[in-house]
Each structure stands twice: as structure tokens, then as C-alpha cells.
Coordinates of C-alpha atoms and ligand atoms in Angstrom, one line a residue:
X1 CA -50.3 17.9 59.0
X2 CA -50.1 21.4 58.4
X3 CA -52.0 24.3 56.1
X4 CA -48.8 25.4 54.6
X5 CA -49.0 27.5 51.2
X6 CA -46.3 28.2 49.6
X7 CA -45.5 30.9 46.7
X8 CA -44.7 28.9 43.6
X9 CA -42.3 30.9 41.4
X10 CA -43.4 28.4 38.7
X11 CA -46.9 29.0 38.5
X12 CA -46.2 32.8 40.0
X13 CA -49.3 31.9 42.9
X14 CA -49.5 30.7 46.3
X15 CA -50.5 27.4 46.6
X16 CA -51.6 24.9 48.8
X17 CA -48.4 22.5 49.6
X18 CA -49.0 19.5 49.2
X19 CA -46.6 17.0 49.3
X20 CA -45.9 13.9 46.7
X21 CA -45.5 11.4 49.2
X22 CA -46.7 12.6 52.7
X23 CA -45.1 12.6 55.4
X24 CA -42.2 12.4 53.1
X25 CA -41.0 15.6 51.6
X26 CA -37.7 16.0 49.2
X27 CA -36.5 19.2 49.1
X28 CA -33.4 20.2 47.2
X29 CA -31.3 23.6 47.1
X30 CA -28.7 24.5 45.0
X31 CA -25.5 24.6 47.2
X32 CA -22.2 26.8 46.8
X33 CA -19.8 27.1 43.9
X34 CA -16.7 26.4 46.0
X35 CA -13.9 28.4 44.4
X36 CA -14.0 31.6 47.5
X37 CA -15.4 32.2 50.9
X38 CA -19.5 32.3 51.1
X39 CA -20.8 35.7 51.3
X40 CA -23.2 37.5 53.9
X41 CA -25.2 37.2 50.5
X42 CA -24.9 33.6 50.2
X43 CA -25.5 32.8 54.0
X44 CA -28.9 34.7 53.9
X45 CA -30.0 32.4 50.9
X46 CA -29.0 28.9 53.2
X47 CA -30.2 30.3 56.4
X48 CA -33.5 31.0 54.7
X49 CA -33.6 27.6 53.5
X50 CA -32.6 26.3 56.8
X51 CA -36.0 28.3 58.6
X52 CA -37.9 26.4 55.8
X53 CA -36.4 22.7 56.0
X54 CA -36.4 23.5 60.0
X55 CA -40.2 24.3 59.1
X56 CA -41.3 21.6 57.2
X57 CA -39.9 19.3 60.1
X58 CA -41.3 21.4 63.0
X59 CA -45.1 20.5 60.8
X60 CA -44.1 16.6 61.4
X61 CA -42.8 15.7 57.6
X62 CA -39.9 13.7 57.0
X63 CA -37.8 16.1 55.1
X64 CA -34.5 14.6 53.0
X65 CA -32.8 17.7 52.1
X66 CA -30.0 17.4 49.3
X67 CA -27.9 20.2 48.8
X68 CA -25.3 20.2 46.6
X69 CA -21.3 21.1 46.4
X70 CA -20.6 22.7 42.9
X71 CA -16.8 21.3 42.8
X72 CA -16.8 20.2 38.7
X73 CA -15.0 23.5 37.6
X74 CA -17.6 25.2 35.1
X75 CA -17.2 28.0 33.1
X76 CA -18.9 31.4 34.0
X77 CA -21.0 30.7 31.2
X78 CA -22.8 28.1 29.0
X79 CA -20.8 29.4 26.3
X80 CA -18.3 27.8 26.3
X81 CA -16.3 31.2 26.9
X82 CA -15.3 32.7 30.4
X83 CA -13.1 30.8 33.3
X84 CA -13.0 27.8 35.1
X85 CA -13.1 30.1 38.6
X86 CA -11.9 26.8 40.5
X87 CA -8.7 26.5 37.9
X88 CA -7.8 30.2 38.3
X89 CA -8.2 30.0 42.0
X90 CA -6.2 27.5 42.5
X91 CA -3.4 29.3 40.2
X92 CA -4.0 32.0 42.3
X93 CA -3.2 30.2 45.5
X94 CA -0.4 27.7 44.0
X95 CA -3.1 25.1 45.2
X96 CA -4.6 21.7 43.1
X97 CA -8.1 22.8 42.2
X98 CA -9.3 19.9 45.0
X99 CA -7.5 21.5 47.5
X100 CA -9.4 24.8 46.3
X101 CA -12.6 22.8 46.6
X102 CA -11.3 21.1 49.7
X103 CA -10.3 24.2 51.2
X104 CA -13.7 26.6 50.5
X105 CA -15.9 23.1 51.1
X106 CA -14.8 22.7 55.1
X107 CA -14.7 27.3 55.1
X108 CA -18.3 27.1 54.0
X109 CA -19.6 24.0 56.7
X110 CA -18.1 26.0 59.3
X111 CA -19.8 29.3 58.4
X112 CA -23.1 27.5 58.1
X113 CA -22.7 25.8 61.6
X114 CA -21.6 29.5 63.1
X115 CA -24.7 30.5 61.6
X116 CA -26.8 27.8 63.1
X117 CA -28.0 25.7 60.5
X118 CA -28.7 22.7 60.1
X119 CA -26.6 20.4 57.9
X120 CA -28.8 19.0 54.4
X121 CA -29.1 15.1 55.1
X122 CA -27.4 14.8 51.3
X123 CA -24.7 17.1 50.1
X124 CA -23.8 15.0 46.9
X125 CA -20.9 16.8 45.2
X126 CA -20.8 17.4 41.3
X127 CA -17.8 15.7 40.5
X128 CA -19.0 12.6 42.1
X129 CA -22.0 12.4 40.2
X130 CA -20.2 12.3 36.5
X131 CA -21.0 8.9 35.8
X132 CA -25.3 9.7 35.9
X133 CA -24.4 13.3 34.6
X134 CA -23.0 11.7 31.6
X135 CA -25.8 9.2 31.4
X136 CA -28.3 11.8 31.2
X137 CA -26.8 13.1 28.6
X138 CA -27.1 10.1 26.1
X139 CA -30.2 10.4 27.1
X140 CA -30.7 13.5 25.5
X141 CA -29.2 12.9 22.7
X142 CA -30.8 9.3 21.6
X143 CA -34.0 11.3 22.5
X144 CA -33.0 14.1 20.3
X145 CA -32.8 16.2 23.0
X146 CA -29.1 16.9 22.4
X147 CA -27.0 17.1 19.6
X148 CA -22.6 16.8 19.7
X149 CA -20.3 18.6 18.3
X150 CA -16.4 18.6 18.0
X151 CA -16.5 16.6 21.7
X152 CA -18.8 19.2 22.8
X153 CA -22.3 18.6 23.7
X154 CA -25.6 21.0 23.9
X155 CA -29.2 21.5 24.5
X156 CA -31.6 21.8 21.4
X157 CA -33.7 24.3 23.1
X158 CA -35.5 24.9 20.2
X159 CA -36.7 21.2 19.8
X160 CA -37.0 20.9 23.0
X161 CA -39.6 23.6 23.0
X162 CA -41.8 22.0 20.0
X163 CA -42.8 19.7 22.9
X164 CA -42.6 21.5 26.6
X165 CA -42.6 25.7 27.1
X166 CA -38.8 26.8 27.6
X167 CA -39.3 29.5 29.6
X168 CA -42.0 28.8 31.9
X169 CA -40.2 29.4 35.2
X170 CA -38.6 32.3 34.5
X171 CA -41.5 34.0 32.1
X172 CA -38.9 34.3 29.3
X173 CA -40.3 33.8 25.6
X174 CA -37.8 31.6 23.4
X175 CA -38.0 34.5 20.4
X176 CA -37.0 36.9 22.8
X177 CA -34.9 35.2 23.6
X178 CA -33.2 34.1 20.2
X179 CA -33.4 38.2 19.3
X180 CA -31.7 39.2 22.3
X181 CA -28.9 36.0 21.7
X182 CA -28.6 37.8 17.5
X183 CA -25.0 39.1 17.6
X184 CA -23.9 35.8 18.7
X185 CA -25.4 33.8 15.4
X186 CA -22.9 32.1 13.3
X187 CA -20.5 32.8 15.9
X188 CA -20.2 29.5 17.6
X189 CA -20.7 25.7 16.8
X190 CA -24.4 25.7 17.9
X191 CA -27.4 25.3 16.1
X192 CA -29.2 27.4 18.0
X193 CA -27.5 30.7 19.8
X194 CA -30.2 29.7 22.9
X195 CA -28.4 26.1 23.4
X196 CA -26.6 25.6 26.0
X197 CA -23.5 23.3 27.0
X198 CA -23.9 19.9 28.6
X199 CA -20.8 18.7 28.0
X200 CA -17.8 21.1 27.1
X201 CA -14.4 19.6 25.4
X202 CA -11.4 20.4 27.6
X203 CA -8.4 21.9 25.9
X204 CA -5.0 20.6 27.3
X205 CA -4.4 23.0 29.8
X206 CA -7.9 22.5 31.8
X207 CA -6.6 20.7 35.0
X208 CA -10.2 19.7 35.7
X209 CA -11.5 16.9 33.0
X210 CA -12.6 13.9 32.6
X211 CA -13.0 11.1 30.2
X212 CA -16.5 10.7 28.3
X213 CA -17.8 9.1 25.0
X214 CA -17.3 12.5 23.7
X215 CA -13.6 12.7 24.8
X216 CA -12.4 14.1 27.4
X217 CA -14.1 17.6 29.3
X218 CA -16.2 18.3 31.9
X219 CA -19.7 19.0 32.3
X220 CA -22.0 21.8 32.0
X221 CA -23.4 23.8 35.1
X222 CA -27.1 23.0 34.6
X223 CA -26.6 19.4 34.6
X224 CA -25.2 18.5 38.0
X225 CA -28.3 19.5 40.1
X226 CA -30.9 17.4 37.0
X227 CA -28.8 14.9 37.5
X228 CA -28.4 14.8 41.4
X229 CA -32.1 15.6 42.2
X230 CA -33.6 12.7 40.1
X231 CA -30.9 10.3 41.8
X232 CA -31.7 11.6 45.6
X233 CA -35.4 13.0 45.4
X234 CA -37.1 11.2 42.3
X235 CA -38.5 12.2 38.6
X236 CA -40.8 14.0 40.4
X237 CA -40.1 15.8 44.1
X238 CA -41.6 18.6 46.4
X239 CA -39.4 21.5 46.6
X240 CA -36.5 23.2 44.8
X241 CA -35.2 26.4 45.7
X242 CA -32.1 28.4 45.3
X243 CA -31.1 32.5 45.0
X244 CA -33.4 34.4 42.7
X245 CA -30.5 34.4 40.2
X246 CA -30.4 30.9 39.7
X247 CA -34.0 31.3 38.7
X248 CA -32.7 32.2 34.6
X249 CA -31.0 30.7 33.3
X250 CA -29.8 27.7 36.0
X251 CA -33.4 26.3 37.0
X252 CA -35.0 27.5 33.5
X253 CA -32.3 24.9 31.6
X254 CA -32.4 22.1 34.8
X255 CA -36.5 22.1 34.0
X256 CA -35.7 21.4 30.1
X257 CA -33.0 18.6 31.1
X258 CA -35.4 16.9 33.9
X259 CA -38.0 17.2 31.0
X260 CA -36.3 15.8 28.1
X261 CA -34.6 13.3 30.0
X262 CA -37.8 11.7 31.7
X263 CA -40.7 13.6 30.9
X264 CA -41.3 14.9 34.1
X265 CA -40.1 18.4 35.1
X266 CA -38.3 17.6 39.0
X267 CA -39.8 19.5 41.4
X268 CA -43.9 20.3 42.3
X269 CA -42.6 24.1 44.0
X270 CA -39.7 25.8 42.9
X271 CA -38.7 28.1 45.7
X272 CA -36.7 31.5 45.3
X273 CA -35.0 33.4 47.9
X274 CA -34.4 37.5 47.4
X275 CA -30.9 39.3 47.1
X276 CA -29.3 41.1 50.1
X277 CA -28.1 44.7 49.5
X278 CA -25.8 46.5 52.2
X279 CA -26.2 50.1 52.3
X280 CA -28.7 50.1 49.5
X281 CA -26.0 48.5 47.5
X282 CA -25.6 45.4 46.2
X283 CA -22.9 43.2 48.0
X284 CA -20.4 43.1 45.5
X285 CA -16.5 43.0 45.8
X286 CA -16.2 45.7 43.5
X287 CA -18.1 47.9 46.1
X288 CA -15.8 47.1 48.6
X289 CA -19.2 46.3 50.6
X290 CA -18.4 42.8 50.4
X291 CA -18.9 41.6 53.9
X292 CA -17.5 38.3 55.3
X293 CA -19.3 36.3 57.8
X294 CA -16.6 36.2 59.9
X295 CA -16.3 40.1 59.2
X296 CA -19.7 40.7 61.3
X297 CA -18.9 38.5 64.1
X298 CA -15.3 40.1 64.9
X299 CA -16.3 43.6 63.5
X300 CA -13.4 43.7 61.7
X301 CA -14.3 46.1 58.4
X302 CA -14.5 49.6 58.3
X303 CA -17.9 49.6 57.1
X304 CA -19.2 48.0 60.8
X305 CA -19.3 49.9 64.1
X306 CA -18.6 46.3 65.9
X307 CA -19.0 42.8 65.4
X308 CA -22.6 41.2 65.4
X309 CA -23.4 37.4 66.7
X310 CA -24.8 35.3 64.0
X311 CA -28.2 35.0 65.9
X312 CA -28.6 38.8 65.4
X313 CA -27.8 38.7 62.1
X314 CA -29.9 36.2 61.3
X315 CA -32.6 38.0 63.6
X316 CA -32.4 40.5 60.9
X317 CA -32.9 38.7 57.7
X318 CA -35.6 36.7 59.3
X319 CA -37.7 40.4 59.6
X320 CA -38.2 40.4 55.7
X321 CA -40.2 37.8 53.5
X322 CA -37.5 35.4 52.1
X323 CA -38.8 36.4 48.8
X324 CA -38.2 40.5 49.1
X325 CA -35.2 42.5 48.5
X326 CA -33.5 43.2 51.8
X327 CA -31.5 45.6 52.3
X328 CA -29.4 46.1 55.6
X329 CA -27.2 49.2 57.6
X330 CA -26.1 49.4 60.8
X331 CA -28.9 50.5 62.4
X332 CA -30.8 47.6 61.3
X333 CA -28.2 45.6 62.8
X334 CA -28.0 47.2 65.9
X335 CA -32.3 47.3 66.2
X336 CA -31.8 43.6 65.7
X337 CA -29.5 43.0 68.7
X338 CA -31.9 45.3 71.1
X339 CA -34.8 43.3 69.6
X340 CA -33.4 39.6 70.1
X341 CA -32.1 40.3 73.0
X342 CA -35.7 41.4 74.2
X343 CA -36.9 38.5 73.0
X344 CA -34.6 36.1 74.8
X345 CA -34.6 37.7 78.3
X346 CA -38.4 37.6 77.9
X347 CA -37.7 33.8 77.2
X348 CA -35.7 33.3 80.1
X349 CA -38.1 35.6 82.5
X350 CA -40.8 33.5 81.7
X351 CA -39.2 29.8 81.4
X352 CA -38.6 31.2 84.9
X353 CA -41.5 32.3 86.4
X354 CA -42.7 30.1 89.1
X355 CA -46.3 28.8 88.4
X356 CA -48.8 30.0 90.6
X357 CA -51.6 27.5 92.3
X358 CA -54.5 27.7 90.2
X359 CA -57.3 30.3 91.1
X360 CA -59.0 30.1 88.0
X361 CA -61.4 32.7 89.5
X362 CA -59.1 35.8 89.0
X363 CA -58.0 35.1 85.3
X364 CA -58.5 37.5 83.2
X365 CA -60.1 35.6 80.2
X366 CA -59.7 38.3 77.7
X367 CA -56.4 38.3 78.1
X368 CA -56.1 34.6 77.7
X369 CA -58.1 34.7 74.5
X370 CA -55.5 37.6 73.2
X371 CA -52.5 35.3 74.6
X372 CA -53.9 32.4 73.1
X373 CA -54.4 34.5 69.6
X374 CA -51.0 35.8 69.3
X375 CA -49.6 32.3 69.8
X376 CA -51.8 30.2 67.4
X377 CA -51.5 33.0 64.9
X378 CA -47.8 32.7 64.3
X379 CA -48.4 28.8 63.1
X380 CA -51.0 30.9 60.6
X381 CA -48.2 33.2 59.4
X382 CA -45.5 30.5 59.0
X383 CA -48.4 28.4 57.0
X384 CA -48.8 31.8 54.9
X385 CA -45.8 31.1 52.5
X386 CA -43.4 31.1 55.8
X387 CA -44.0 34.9 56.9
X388 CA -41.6 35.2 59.5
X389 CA -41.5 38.9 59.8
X390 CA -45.2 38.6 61.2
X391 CA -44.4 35.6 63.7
X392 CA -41.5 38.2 64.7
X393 CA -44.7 40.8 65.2
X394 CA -45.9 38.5 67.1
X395 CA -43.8 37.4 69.7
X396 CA -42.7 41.0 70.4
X397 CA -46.3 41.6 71.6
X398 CA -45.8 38.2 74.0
X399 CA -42.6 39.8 75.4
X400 CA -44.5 42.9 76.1
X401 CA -46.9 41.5 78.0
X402 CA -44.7 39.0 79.8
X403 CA -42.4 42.2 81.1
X404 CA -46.0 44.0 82.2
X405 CA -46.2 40.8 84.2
X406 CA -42.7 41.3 85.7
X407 CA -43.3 45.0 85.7
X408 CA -46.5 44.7 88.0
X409 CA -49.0 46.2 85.4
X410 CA -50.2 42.9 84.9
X411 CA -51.1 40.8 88.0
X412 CA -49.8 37.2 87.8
X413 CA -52.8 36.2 88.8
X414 CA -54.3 36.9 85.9
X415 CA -52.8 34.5 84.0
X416 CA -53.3 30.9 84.0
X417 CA -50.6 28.1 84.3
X418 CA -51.9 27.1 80.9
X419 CA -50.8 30.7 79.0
X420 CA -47.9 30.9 80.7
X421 CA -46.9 27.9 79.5
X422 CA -48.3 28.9 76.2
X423 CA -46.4 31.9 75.8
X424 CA -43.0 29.8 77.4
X425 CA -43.4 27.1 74.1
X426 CA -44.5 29.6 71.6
X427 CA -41.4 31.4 72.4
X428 CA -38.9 29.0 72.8
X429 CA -40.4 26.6 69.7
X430 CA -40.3 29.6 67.4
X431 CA -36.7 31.5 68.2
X432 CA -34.7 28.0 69.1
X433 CA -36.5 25.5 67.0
X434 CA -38.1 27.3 63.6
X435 CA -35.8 30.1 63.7
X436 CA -32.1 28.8 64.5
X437 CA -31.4 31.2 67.5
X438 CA -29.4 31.2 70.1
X439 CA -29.1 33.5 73.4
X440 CA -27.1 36.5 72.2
X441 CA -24.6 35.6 75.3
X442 CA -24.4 32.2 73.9
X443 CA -23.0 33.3 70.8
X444 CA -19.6 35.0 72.1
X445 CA -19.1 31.2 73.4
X446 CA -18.8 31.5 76.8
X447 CA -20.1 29.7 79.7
X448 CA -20.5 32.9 81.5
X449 CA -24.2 32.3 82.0
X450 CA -23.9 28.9 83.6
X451 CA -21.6 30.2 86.1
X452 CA -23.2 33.1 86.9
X453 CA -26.3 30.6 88.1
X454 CA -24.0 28.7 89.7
X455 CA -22.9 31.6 92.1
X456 CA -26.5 32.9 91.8
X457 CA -27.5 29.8 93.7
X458 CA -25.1 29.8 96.2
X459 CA -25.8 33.0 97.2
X460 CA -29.6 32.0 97.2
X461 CA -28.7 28.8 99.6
X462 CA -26.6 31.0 101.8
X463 CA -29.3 33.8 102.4
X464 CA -31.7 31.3 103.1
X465 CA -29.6 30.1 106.1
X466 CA -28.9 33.5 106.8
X467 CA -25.4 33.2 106.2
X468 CA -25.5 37.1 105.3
X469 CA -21.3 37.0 105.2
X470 CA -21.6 34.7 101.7
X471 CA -24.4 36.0 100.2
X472 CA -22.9 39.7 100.9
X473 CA -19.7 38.7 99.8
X474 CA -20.8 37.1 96.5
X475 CA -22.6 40.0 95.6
X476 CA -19.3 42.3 96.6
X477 CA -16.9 41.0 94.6
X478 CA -18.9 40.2 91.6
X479 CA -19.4 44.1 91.8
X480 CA -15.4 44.5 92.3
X481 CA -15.8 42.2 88.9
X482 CA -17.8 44.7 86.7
X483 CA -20.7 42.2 87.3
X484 CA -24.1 44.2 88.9
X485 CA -26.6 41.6 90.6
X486 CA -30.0 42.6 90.7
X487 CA -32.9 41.3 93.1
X488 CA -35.9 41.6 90.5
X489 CA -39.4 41.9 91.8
X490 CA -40.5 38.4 90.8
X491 CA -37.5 37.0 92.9
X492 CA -35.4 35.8 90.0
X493 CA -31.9 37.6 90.1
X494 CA -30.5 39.1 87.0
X495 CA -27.3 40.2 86.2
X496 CA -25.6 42.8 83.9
X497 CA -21.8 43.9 83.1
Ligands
AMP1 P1 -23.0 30.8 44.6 O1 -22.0 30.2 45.5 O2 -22.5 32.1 44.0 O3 -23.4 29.8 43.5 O4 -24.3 31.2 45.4 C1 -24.9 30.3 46.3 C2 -26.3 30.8 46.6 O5 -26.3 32.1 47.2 C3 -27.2 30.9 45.4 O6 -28.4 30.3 45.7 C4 -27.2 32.3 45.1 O7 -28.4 32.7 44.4 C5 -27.2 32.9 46.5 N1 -26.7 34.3 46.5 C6 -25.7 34.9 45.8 N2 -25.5 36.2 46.0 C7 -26.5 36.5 46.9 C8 -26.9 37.8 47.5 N3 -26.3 38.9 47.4 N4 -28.0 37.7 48.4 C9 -28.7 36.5 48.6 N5 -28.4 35.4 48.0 C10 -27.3 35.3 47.2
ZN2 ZN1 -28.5 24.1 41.0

């Protein structure tokens, strides 16, 4: 189906991928906590994962996709300590915490479709899932697994690792672990300062709880995603990916719970996307460099020149490996726009291009061989733990050579119907299809370009029956307009503002 390898942060080497049950692959991702707008951050993490599930289904395979909604109200740590961010939200905004869920739930779907990707074909929330959340955890306790107290549940890591190797995803060692966890001993009700909560014991005042054979609470972060990727996917599935935060201690403690629930860890390749820094700074709020998606597309912050369509944007992340740090300025941004925009006019020159009758004679068969190399090569790159930077290489060096075409430097001649097809699907499969992207026009929704052909087209009809007076006047007062028509060499007519 395909030669795919993919970097498996569990084993720390590129493997072969290989799915469980072929053509069938499960892949799950850790969705958004839903308590505030998604980040620039957060949309490069899902956009990645879009390229990949938009990948895998390019290859042929049957992808179910389950992402999640984190909606349960955790605390910001397993502790027990810190806040319920969707409680004080919601105080915040004199709003229920389900209207806070409700509210950042329909903000996010709407960034991720401005952003072109695709929707998961699952997006279970936590708070619907309580009822196998809490069966998982009487699981873990009858299987010693888990221990209660005081109506608050936790994880025996230690016991846990007499049997299976806490730690192996995120190459942490337990006694490390326990030294670094020392100021914390004897301070809480664990056994163990390393445990962490599966089910926490709400106090009076936490709007978010519900009723469990441990009283009444709500549960732990870890558990929703165990609990929702063994329902959706199976004990055992193909891929699981999320932010390289998530990596320790999220995926580290969803391993243990998959493991002590079912013997069986969830997923075959855990999958882990890289931060994005702005400026060379992290994107923090604190920084003030705390873009909003929304932000790049109007412009509207002081730390952007204008605003960016989401195409470029993604153009941008899409030039770095998923799994490096990326960091992005303005000029990045503004190389990205020149360098999609080449890309698509190159498209649309050559989806154009009217085939010439075959004369296999004059085609210039190195060329071919090159054309046919740069094209089969991206499908080697994408198989090459999804290198999209290189694919990006690559269809440059197509658009290149289709504008020498249109330039004159190469003769049309040259190049069989065959490769200029070639380069027409390589192109279009790869920007529309793998890579989510649309026409930079496209993007400041308009239906400019249609009716620009339309008028393009009359004034084609009218010069062909010589009606000079139309095709004059078309041209005019597009000019009057601010819009320039230009006769290119090929015959095709561009225009420009
Ligand atoms: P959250 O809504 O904070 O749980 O994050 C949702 C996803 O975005 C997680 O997979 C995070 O790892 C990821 N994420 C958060 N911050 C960044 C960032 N600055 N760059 C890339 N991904 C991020
Ligand atoms: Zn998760």
C-alpha cells in the first residue's frame, strides 16, 4: 500500500508502519482542553496531524480518526492541587462551565475549518465517556492497579512498574523520578509521591462533578483518552499522537492505565508533534506573543505587518519536520506567501496548458527522466517519516521548470503530454490533497477569480469574431478598475490588481 516509516517516539527509531489491521488504520490525537481560544501553537499541532491522517488516506488506508474534546474540568495537575481552568473560566465570563465548553468547542471547529482541515471521524468528549472512565477504574483497582482514598482514587506507579517499565515513552527512570517528587513525601494522601489521580473527590464548590462509587468528583486528565481510545480504536491501535508536552507525563500515565487495565499498552506508534516559537520565543501569553488565529488572518496585532491566509500559514509550518522546533518571524511569513503563491500560479499555468499533439521525436528524455524523478521522489519523502519540507523542495523545482516552459527556455515540445500531466497531478495531489491548501486568492473568500474568467472569456469569444469594440472595452474598464490584463505568451491571460 505504501513504504511509509514513521519515527516512533516509543522506541526513539524509525520504523516500518505497519498497520494492525490493513487497510484499516486507528489513529487517535489528543484534542483541545476547551476552557480559551486555540493557539497559533495549538493549530500547528492539528494541522500537522491533519497532513498525516490526509496522508495515510491519500496511501489508500481506511483511517478512523478519534480526537477528543477535553470538557471534564481537570485540575492543572495530578495533584490534586491547582484549578479547574473550565470553573474559573466560566466565573470569569459569568458563564455555566458548558457554556465555556460550549462556547471554546464551536471557536475551535471553526478555526480548524479556516485552517483547512479535515474534521476527525470521532470527536468523543470526556464528560460523555464517565461511565467506561469509571469502569476502568475498578479495573485498576480489583487488579491492584489502584488504590482509594478519602473518595479519591490513584495510580500505584510503583506496583505498576514491578510488572511493565513506567517511563518507557518518555525515557524517564521511576527513581528519578521518586528523588525529584522528595519534598512532596508525606505531604499528601498517596502512597507513592509518583501516583497520580484517577479519580479526584469534589469539594462543594466544584460546579463540575459527578456521582461515582467513590462519591462524588470528577476524573483525572490521563484517563479520558485510555478510556476513549480502547472504546473507539481497540486494546491495541496504530497511531497516537499529540504535542510533544503531552509526551510526560499525559501519554507516560495513559500507557500505565491502557497496561494495567488490559495488558496491552494502546497504540503500536506514538507520534509527537514539536513546539512553535514566534520570534525565537515561545508563544506564551505572558510574552504578549500570543498570536490568535484569527490575529494572522486580519493582521490585527502589533507584532504583524498584515494579516496572512491560513494556506500561507500553514505553507510555513509544513517547511519544517513535524517533529523540529519551529520557529517563525515575519519574514518567514512573508517568504511563505511569495513561495505558495509560486506554487499555485505554477498549478494553474500548467492545469492550463493546452496539450500539444504528440511528436514523441523532439522530447527531450532527460528531462522527462528528471521530471519523472522529482515527482516520484516526493511519495519517497512523505514515506520518509512524512518529510514535507523535502516534497516542498521538490515541487519548487517543478514550478521552475514549468515557468522555463512558459518563459520560452524550455520548448514545449520537449515535453510529453504524459509529464505534463505528471507534473499537473504531482502538484495539485500534493498542495490540495496531502497538504490542505488553497489558492492564496481563495482564502480572502471571494469569487473574484471566477469572474475574472468569466469576463476573460467573453473577451476571448469577442476577439475571435473580431468584435474589437468588446474585447477593447473589457480590457479598458477593467484597467479604469485597478485590474491589469495580460496577453501571456502561451495564450492564457492573466490578471493582476
Ligand atoms: P491544549 O489545548 O493546551 O491541551 O493543547 C492542544 C494541543 O496543542 C496539544 O497537543 C499540545 O501539545 C499542543 N500545543 C500546545 N502548545 C503548543 C505550541 N506552542 N506549539 C505546538 N503545539 C502546541
Ligand atoms: Zn490525551
Amino acid at each position: 500500500m505504501s513504504d511509509l516509516h514513521i519515527y516512533n517516539s516509543l522506541t526513539r527509531k524509525k520504523e516500518k508502519f505497519e498497520p494492525i489491521n490493513a487497510p484499516h488504520v486507528g489513529l487517535y490525537v489528543c484534542g483541545p482542553t476547551v476552557y480559551s481560544d486555540a493557539h497559533i501553537g495549538n493549530v500547528r499541532t492539528f494541522t500537522s496531524f491533519d497532513m498525516i491522517y490526509r496522508y495515510l488516506t491519500f496511501c489508500g488506508y481506511k483511517v478512523r480518526y478519534v480526537r477528543n474534546i477535553t470538557d471534564a474540568g481537570h485540575l492543572t495537575n495530578d495533584r490534586g492541587e491547582g484549578v479547574n481552568r473550565m470553573e474559573s473560566q466560566a466565573k470569569l465570563e459569568s458563564l455555566e462551565p458548558m457554556e465555556i465548553v460550549q462556547k471554546y468547542t464551536v471557536g475551535f471547529h471553526h478555526v480548524m475549518e479556516m485552517f483547512n482541515a479535515h474534521p476527525p471521524t470521532i470527536e468523543p468528549t470526556a464528560t460523555g465517556h464517565l461511565i467506561e472512565q469509571i469502569e476502568m477504574i475498578e479495573v485498576l483497582i480489583n487488579k491492584g492497579f489502584a488504590y482509594e482514598v478519602n473518595g479519591n482514587v490513584y495510580f500505584d506507579v510503583k506496583k505498576y512498574n514491578e510488572t511493565y517499565n513506567y517511563g518507557a515513552l518518555s525515557g524517564r527512570n521511576i527513581d528519578e523520578l521518586i528523588a525529584g517528587y522528595r519534598d512532596l513525601d508525606g505531604q499528601d494522601e498517596k502512597q507513592n509521591s509518583i501516583d497520580f489521580a484517577l479519580w479526584k473527590k469534589a469539594s462543594p464548590e466544584h460546579i463540575m462533578q459527578w456521582k461515582s462509587p467513590w462519591g462524588m468528583g470528577f476524573p483525572g486528565w490521563h484517563l479520558e483518552c485510555s478510556a476513549m481510545s480502547t472504546k473507539y480504536l481497540g486494546k491495541d491501535f496504530d497511531i497516537h499522537g499529540g504535542g510533544m508536552d503531552l509526551k510526560f507525563p499525559h501519554h507516560e500515565c495513559e500507557i500505565a492505565q491502557n497496561n494495567g487495565y488490559c495488558g496491552h499498552g494502546g497504540a503500536k506508534y506514538w507520534m509527537h508533534t514539536n513546539m512553535l516559537n514566534f520570534n525565537g520565543q515561545k508563544m506564551s501569553k505572558s510574552f504578549g506573543n500570543s498570536i490568535l488565529p484569527m490575529e494572522f488572518v486580519t493582521g490585527n496585532h502589533p507584532l504583524l505587518d498584515k494579516g496572512y491566509s491560513p494556506s500561507v500559514v500553514r505553507f510555513l509550518f509544513l517547511q519544517t519536520h513535524y517533529s523540529s522546533e519551529l520557529d517563525i518571524n515575519i519574514k518567514g511569513l512573508q517568504d511563505a506567501e511569495k513561495g505558495l503563491k509560486k506554487l499555485m500560479e505554477a498549478l494553474a499555468l500548467i492545469t492550463n496548458f493546452e496539450l500539444r499533439i504528440t511528436n514523441d521525436n523532439s522530447e527531450n528524455q532527460k528531462l522527462s527522466s528528471d521530471i519523472q524523478h522529482l515527482t516520484s521522489s516526493c511519495k519517497e519523502f512523505m514515506d520518509d517519516d512524512f518529510n514535507t519540507a523535502r516534497v516542498i523542495a521538490n515541487l519548487f523545482e517543478i514550478a521552475t521548470i514549468i515557468n522555463s516552459i512558459k518563459g520560452g527556455q524550455i520548448k514545449k515540445e520537449e515535453i510529453s503530454n504524459e509529464t505534463i500531466a505528471l507534473m499537473q497531478k504531482t502538484l495539485s495531489d500534493y498542495l490540495f490533497d496531502v497538504f490542505g491548501l488553497k489558492p492564496v486568492e481563495e482564502n480572502t473568500p471571494s469569487k473574484m477569480d471566477d469572474v475574472m474568467n468569466v469576463l476573460i472569456d467573453i473577451r476571448k469569444e469577442a476577439k475571435v469574431k473580431k468584435d474589437f469594440s468588446t474585447s477593447d472595452a473589457i480590457r479598458n474598464k477593467l484597467q479604469e478598475a485597478g485590474i491589469q490584463l495580460k496577453d501571456e505568451k502561451d495564450g492564457s491571460v492573466s490578471w493582476s490588481i
